[in-house]
PDB file of C-alpha atoms in Angstrom:
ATOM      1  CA  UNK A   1     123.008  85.910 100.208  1.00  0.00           C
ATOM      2  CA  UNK A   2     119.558  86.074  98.093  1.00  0.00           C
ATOM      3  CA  UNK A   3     116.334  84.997 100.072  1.00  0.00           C
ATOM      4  CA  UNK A   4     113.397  83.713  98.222  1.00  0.00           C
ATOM      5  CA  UNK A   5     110.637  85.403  99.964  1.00  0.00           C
ATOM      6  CA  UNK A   6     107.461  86.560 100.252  1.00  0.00           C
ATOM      7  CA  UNK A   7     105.597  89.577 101.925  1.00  0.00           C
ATOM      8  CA  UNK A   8     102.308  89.382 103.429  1.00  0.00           C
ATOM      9  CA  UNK A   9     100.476  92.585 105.779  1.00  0.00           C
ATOM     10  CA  UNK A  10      96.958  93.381 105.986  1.00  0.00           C
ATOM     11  CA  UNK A  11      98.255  96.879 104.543  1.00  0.00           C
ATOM     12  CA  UNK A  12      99.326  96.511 101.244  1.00  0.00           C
ATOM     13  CA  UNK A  13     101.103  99.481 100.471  1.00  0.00           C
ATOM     14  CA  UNK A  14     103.696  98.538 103.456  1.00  0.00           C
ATOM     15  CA  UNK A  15     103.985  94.716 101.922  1.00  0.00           C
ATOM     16  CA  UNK A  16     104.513  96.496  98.571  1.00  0.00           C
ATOM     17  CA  UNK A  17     107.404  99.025  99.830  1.00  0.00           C
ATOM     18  CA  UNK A  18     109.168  96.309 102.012  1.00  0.00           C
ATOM     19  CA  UNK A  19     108.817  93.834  99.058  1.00  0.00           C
ATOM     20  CA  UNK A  20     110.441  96.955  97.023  1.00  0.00           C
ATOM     21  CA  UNK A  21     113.455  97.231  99.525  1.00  0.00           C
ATOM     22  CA  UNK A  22     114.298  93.674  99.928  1.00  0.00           C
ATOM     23  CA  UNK A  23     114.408  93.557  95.997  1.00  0.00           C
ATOM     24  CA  UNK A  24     116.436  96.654  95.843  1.00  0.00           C
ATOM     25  CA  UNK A  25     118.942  94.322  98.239  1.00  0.00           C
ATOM     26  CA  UNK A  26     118.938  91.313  95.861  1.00  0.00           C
ATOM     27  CA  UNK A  27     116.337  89.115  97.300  1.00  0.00           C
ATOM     28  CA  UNK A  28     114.284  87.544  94.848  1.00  0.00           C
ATOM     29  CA  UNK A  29     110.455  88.354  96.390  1.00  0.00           C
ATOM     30  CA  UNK A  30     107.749  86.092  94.739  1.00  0.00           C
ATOM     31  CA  UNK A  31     104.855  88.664  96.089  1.00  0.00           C
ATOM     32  CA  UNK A  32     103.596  91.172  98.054  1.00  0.00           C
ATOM     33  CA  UNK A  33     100.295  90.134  99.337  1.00  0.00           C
ATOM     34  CA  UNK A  34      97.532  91.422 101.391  1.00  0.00           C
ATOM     35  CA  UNK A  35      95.607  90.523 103.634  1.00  0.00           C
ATOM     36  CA  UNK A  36      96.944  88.448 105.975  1.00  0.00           C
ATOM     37  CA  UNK A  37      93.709  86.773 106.675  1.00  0.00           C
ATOM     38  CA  UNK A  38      93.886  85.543 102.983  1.00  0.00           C
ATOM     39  CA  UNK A  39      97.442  85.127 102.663  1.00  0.00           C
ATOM     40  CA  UNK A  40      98.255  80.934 103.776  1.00  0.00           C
ATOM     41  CA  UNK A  41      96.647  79.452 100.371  1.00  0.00           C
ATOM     42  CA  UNK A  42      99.070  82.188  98.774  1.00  0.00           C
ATOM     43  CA  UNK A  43     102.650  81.273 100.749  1.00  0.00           C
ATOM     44  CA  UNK A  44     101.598  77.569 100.394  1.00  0.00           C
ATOM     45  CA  UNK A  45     101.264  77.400  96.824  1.00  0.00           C
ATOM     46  CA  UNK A  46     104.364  79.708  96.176  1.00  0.00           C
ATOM     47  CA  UNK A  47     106.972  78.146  98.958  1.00  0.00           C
ATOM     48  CA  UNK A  48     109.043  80.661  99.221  1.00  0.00           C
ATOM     49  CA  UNK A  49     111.768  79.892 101.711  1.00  0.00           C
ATOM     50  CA  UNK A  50     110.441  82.819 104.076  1.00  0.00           C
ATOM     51  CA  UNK A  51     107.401  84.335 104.505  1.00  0.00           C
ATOM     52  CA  UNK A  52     107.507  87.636 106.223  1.00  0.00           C
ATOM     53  CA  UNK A  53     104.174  88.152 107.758  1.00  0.00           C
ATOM     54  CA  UNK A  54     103.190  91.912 109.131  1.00  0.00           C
ATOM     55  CA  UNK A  55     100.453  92.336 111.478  1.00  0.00           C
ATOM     56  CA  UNK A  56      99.417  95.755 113.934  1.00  0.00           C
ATOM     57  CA  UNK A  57      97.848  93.388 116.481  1.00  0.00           C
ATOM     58  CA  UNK A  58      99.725  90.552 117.363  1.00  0.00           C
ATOM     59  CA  UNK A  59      97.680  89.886 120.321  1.00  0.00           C
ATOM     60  CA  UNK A  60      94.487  89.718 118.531  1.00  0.00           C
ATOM     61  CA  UNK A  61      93.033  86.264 118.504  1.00  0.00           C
ATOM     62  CA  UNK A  62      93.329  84.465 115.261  1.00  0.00           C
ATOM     63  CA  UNK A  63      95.573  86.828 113.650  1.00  0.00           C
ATOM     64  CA  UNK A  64      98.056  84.275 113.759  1.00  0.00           C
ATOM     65  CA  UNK A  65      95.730  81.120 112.401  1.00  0.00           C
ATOM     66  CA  UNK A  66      97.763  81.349 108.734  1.00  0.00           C
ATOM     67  CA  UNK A  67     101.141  80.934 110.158  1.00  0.00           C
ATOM     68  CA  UNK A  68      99.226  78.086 111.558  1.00  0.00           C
ATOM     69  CA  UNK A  69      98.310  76.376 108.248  1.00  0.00           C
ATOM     70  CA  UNK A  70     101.662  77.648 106.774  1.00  0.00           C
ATOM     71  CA  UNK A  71     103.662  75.648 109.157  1.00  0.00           C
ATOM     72  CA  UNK A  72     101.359  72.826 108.778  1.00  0.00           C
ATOM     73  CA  UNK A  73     101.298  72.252 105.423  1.00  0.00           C
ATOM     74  CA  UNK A  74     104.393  73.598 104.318  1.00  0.00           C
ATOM     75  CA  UNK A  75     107.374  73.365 106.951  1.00  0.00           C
ATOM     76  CA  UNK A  76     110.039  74.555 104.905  1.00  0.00           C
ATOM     77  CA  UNK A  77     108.960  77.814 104.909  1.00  0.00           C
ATOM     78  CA  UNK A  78     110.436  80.020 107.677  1.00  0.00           C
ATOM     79  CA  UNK A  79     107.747  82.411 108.576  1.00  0.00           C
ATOM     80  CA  UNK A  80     109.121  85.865 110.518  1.00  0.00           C
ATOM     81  CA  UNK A  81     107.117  88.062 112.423  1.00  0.00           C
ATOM     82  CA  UNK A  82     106.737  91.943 111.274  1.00  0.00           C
ATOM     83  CA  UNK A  83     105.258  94.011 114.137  1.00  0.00           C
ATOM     84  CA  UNK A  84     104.708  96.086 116.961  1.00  0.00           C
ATOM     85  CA  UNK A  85     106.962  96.218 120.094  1.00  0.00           C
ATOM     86  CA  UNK A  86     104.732  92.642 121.525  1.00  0.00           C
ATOM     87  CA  UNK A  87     103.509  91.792 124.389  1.00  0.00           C
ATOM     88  CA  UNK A  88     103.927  88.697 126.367  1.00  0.00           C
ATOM     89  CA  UNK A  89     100.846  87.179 124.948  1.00  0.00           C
ATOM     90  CA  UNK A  90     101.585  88.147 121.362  1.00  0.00           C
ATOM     91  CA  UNK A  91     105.000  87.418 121.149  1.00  0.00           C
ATOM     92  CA  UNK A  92     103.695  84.416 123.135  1.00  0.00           C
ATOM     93  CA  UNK A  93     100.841  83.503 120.002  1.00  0.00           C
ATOM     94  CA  UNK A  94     103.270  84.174 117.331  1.00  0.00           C
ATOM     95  CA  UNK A  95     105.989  81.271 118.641  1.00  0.00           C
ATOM     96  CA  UNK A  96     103.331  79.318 119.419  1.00  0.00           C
ATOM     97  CA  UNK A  97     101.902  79.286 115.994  1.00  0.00           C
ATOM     98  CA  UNK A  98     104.791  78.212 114.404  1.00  0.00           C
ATOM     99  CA  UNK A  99     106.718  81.433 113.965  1.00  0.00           C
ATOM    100  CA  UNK A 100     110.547  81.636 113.550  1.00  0.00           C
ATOM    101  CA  UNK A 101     111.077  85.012 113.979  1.00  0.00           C
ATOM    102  CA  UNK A 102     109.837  88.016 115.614  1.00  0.00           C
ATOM    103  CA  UNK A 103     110.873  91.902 113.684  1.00  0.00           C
ATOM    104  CA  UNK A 104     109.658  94.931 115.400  1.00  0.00           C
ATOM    105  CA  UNK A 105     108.004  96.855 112.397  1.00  0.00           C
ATOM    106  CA  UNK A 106     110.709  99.962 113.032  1.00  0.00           C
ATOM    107  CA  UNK A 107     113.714  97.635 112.518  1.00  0.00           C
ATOM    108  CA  UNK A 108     116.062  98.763 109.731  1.00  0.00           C
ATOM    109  CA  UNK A 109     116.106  96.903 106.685  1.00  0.00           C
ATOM    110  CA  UNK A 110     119.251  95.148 107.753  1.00  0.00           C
ATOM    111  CA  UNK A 111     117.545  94.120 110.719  1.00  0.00           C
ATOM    112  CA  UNK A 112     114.775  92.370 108.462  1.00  0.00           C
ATOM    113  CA  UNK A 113     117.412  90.979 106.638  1.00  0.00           C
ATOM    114  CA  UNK A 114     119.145  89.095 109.658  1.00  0.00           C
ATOM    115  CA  UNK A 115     115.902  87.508 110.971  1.00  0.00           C
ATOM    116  CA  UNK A 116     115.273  85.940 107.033  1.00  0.00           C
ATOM    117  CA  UNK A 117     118.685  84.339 107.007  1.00  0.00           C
ATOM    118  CA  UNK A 118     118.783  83.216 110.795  1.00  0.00           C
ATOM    119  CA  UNK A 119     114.898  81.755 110.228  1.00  0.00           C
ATOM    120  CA  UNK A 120     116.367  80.269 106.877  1.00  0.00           C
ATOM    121  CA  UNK A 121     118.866  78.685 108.953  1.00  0.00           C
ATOM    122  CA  UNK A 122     116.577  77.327 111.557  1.00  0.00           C
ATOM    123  CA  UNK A 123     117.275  79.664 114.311  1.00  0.00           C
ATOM    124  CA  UNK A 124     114.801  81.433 116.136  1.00  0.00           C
ATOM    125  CA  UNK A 125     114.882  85.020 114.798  1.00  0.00           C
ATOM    126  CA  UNK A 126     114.188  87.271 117.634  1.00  0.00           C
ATOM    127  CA  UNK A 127     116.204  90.228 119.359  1.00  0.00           C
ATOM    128  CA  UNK A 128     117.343  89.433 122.724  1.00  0.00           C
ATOM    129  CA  UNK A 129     115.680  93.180 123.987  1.00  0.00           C
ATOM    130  CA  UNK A 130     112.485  92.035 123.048  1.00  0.00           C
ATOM    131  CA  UNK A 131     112.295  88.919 124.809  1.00  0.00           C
ATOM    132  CA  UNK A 132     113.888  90.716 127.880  1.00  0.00           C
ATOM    133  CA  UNK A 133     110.758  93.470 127.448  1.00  0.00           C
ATOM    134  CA  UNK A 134     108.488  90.716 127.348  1.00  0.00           C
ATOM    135  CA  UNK A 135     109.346  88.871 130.426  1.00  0.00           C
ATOM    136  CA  UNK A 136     109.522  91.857 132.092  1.00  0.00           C
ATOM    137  CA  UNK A 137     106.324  92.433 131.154  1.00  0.00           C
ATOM    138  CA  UNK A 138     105.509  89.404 132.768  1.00  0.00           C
ATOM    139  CA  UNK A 139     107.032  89.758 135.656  1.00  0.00           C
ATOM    140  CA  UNK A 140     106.466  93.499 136.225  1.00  0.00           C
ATOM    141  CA  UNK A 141     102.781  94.128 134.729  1.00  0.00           C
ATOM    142  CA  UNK A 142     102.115  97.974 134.296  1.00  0.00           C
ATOM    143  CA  UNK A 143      98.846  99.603 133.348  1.00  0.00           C
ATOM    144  CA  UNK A 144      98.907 101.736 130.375  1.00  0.00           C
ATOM    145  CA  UNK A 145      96.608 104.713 130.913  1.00  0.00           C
ATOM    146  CA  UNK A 146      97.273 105.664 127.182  1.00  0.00           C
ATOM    147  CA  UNK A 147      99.384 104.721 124.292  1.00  0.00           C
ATOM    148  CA  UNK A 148     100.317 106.722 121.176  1.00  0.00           C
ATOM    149  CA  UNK A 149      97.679 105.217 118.720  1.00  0.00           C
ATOM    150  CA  UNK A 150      95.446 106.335 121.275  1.00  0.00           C
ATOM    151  CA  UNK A 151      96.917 110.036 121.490  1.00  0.00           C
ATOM    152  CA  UNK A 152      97.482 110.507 117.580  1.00  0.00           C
ATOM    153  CA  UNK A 153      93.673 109.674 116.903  1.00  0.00           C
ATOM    154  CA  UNK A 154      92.759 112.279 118.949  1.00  0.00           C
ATOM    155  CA  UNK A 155      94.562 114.764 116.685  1.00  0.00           C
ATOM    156  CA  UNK A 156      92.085 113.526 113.689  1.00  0.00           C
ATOM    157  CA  UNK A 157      88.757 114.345 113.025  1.00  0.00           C
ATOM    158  CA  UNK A 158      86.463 111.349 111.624  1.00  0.00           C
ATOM    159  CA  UNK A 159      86.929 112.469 108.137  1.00  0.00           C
ATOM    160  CA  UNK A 160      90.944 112.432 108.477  1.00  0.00           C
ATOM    161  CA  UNK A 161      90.982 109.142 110.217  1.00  0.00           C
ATOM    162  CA  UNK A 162      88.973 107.567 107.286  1.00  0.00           C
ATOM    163  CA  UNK A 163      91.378 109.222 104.777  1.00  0.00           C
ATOM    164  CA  UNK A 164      94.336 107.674 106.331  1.00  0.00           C
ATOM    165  CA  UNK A 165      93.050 104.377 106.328  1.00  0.00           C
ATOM    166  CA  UNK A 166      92.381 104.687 102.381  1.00  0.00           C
ATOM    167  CA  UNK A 167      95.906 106.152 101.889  1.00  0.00           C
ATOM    168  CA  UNK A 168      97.347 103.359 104.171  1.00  0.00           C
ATOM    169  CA  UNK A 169      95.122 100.709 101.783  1.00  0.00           C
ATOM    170  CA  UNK A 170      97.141 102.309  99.064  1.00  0.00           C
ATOM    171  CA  UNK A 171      93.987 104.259  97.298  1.00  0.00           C
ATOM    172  CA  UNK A 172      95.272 107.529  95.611  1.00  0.00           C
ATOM    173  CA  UNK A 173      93.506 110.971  95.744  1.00  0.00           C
ATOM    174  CA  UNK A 174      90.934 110.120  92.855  1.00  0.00           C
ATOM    175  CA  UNK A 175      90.037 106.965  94.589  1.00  0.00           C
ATOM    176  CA  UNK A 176      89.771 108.283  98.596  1.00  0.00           C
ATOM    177  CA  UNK A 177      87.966 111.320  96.536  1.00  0.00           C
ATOM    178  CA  UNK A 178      85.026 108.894  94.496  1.00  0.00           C
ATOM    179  CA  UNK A 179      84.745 106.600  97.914  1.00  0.00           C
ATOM    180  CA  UNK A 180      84.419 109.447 100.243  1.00  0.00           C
ATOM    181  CA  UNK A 181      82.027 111.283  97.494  1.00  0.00           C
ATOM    182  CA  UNK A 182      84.147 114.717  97.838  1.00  0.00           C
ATOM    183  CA  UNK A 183      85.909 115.879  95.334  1.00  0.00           C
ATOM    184  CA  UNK A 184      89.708 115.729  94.357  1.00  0.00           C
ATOM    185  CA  UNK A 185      90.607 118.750  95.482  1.00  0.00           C
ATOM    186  CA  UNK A 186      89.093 118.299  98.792  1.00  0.00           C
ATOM    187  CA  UNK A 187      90.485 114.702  99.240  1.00  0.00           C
ATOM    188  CA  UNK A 188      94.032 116.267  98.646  1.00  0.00           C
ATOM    189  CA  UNK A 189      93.626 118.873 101.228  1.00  0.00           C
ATOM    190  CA  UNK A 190      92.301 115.766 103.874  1.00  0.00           C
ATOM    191  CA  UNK A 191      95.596 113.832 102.731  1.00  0.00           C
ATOM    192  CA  UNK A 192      97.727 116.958 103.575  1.00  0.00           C
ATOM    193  CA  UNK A 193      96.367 117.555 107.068  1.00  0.00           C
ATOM    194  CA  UNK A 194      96.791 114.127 108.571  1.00  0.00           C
ATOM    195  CA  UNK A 195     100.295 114.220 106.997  1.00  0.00           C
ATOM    196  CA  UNK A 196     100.547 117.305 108.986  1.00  0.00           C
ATOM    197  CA  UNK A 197      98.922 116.098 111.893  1.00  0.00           C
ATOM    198  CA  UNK A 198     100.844 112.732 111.312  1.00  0.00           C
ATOM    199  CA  UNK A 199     104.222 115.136 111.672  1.00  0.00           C
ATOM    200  CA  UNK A 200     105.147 112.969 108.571  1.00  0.00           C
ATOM    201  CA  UNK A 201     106.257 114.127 105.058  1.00  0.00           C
ATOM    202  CA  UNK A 202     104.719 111.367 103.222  1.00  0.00           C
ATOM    203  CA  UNK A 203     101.940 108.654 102.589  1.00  0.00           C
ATOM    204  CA  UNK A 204     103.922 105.752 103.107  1.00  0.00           C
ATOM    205  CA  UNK A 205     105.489 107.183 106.105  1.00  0.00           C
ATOM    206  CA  UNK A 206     101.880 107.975 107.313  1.00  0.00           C
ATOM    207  CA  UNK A 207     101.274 104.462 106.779  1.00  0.00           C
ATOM    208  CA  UNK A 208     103.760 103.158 108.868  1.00  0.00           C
ATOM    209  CA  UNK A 209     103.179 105.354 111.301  1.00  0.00           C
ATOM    210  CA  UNK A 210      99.611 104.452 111.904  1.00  0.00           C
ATOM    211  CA  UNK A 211     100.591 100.521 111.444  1.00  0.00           C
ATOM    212  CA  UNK A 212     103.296 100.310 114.282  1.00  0.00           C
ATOM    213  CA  UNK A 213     101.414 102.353 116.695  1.00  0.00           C
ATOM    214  CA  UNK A 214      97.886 100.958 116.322  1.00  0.00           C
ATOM    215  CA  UNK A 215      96.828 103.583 114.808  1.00  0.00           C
ATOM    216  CA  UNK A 216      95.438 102.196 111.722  1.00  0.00           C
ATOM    217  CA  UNK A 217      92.828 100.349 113.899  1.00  0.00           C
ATOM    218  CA  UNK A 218      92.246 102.741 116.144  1.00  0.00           C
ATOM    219  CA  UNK A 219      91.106 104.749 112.864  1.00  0.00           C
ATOM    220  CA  UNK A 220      89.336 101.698 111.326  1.00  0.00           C
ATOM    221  CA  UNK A 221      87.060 101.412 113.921  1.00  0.00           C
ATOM    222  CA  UNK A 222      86.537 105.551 114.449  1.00  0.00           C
ATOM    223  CA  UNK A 223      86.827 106.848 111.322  1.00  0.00           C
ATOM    224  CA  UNK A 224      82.946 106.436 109.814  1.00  0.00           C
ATOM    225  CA  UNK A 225      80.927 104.674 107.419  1.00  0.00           C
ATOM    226  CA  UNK A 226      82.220 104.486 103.973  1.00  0.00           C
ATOM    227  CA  UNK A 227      80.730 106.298 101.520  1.00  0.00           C
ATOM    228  CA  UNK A 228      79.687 105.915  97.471  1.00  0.00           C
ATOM    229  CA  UNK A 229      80.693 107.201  94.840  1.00  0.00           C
ATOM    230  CA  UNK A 230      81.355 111.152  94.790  1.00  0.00           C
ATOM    231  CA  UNK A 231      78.325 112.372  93.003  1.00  0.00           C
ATOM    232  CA  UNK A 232      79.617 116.213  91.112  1.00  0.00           C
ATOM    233  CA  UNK A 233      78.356 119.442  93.219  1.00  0.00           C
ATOM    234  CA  UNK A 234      78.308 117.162  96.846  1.00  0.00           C
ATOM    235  CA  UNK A 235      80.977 119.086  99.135  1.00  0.00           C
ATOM    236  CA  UNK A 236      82.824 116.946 101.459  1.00  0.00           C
TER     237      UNK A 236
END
């Protein structure tokens, strides 16, 4: 059965490949949009029937504030969830912005596909496990003396944490080269380590990676200063 849909994620080369696979299943995806910040005047003037909406911190505050206005303004639209395993407060934030479904981000396409139709349908789209997780949560706090966004930074150096954000913002070698002012060649020898590092074969693997482990921010905040434009002779 054929969902009208749209995809929204601050990342917009993992909106773009999810949008991809849903239309490869015969689900009729008005865009792929990024970022989420931006995304409400988007879903509201499109009404799509869902709006799948991917974030890497669902506990951050705000991050919701779009489903928010989505809900608000148009309640027809079922909006679902994409993201990390949550905790209490973010699975928490999500419901009580006016979410109908919660996806981890590592769900199989199938998976995706069951929360659309069940939040179509008005049901609350959310795996049993994860509200069983949460409550333990709850119930059972644990500190975390590390977590693997945490532990796959350390593998990078600044440079390589900068290069995977560009990659995961869907910039190609000639781009990350001329914003990082090195040049091609040495931009495609940074992409090639963090895949390595990464243990990943791709950049859209890399991506995800860094998205549903926290990664991504973790390198955001670490990975430098942007640069301008790659001036010829400069090494990098």
């Amino acid at each position: 059965m054929s969902v009208r849909l749209m995809v929204v994620d601050d990342h917009r080369l993992l909106a773009e490949a999810l949008a991809s696979a849903l239309k490869l299943r015969g689900h009729r995806v008005l865009a792929a949009a990024a970022p989420t910040s931006g995304s409400a005047e988007l879903v509201v003037s499109r009404a799509p029937e869902v709006c799948l909406f991917g974030t890497a911190s669902p506990a951050a505050p705000g991050v919701f504030d779009p489903i928010t206005r989505i809900v608000q303004e148009r309640p027809q639209v079922a909006v679902v969830v994409l993201g990390p395993v949550p905790s209490p407060r973010g699975i928490a934030a999500a419901f009580a912005a006016g979410a109908a479904g919660y996806v981890r981000h590592d769900e199989r396409i199938e998976g995706v596909e069951r929360a659309m139709l069940k939040a179509r349908a008005g049901e609350s789209a959310v795996a049993p496990q994860l509200l069983h997780a949460a409550f333990a949560e709850l119930l059972n706090p644990a500190a975390q003396p590390d977590d693997e966004g945490r532990r796959l930074l350390r593998m990078l150096t600044p440079r390589e944490a900068e290069v995977l954000v560009r990659v995961a913002e869907g910039e190609d070698t000639r781009l990350i080269a001329a914003g990082m002012r090195i040049a091609p060649s040495t931009a495609r020898t940074h992409v090639q380590r963090v895949l390595m590092k990464l243990g990943v074969g791709s950049r859209l693997e890399a991506a995800a990676l860094a998205a549903r482990t926290g990664l991504l921010e973790r390198a955001a905040a670490n990975g430098g200063t942007r640069q301008g434009p790659y001036v010829p002779g400069q090494r990098g």
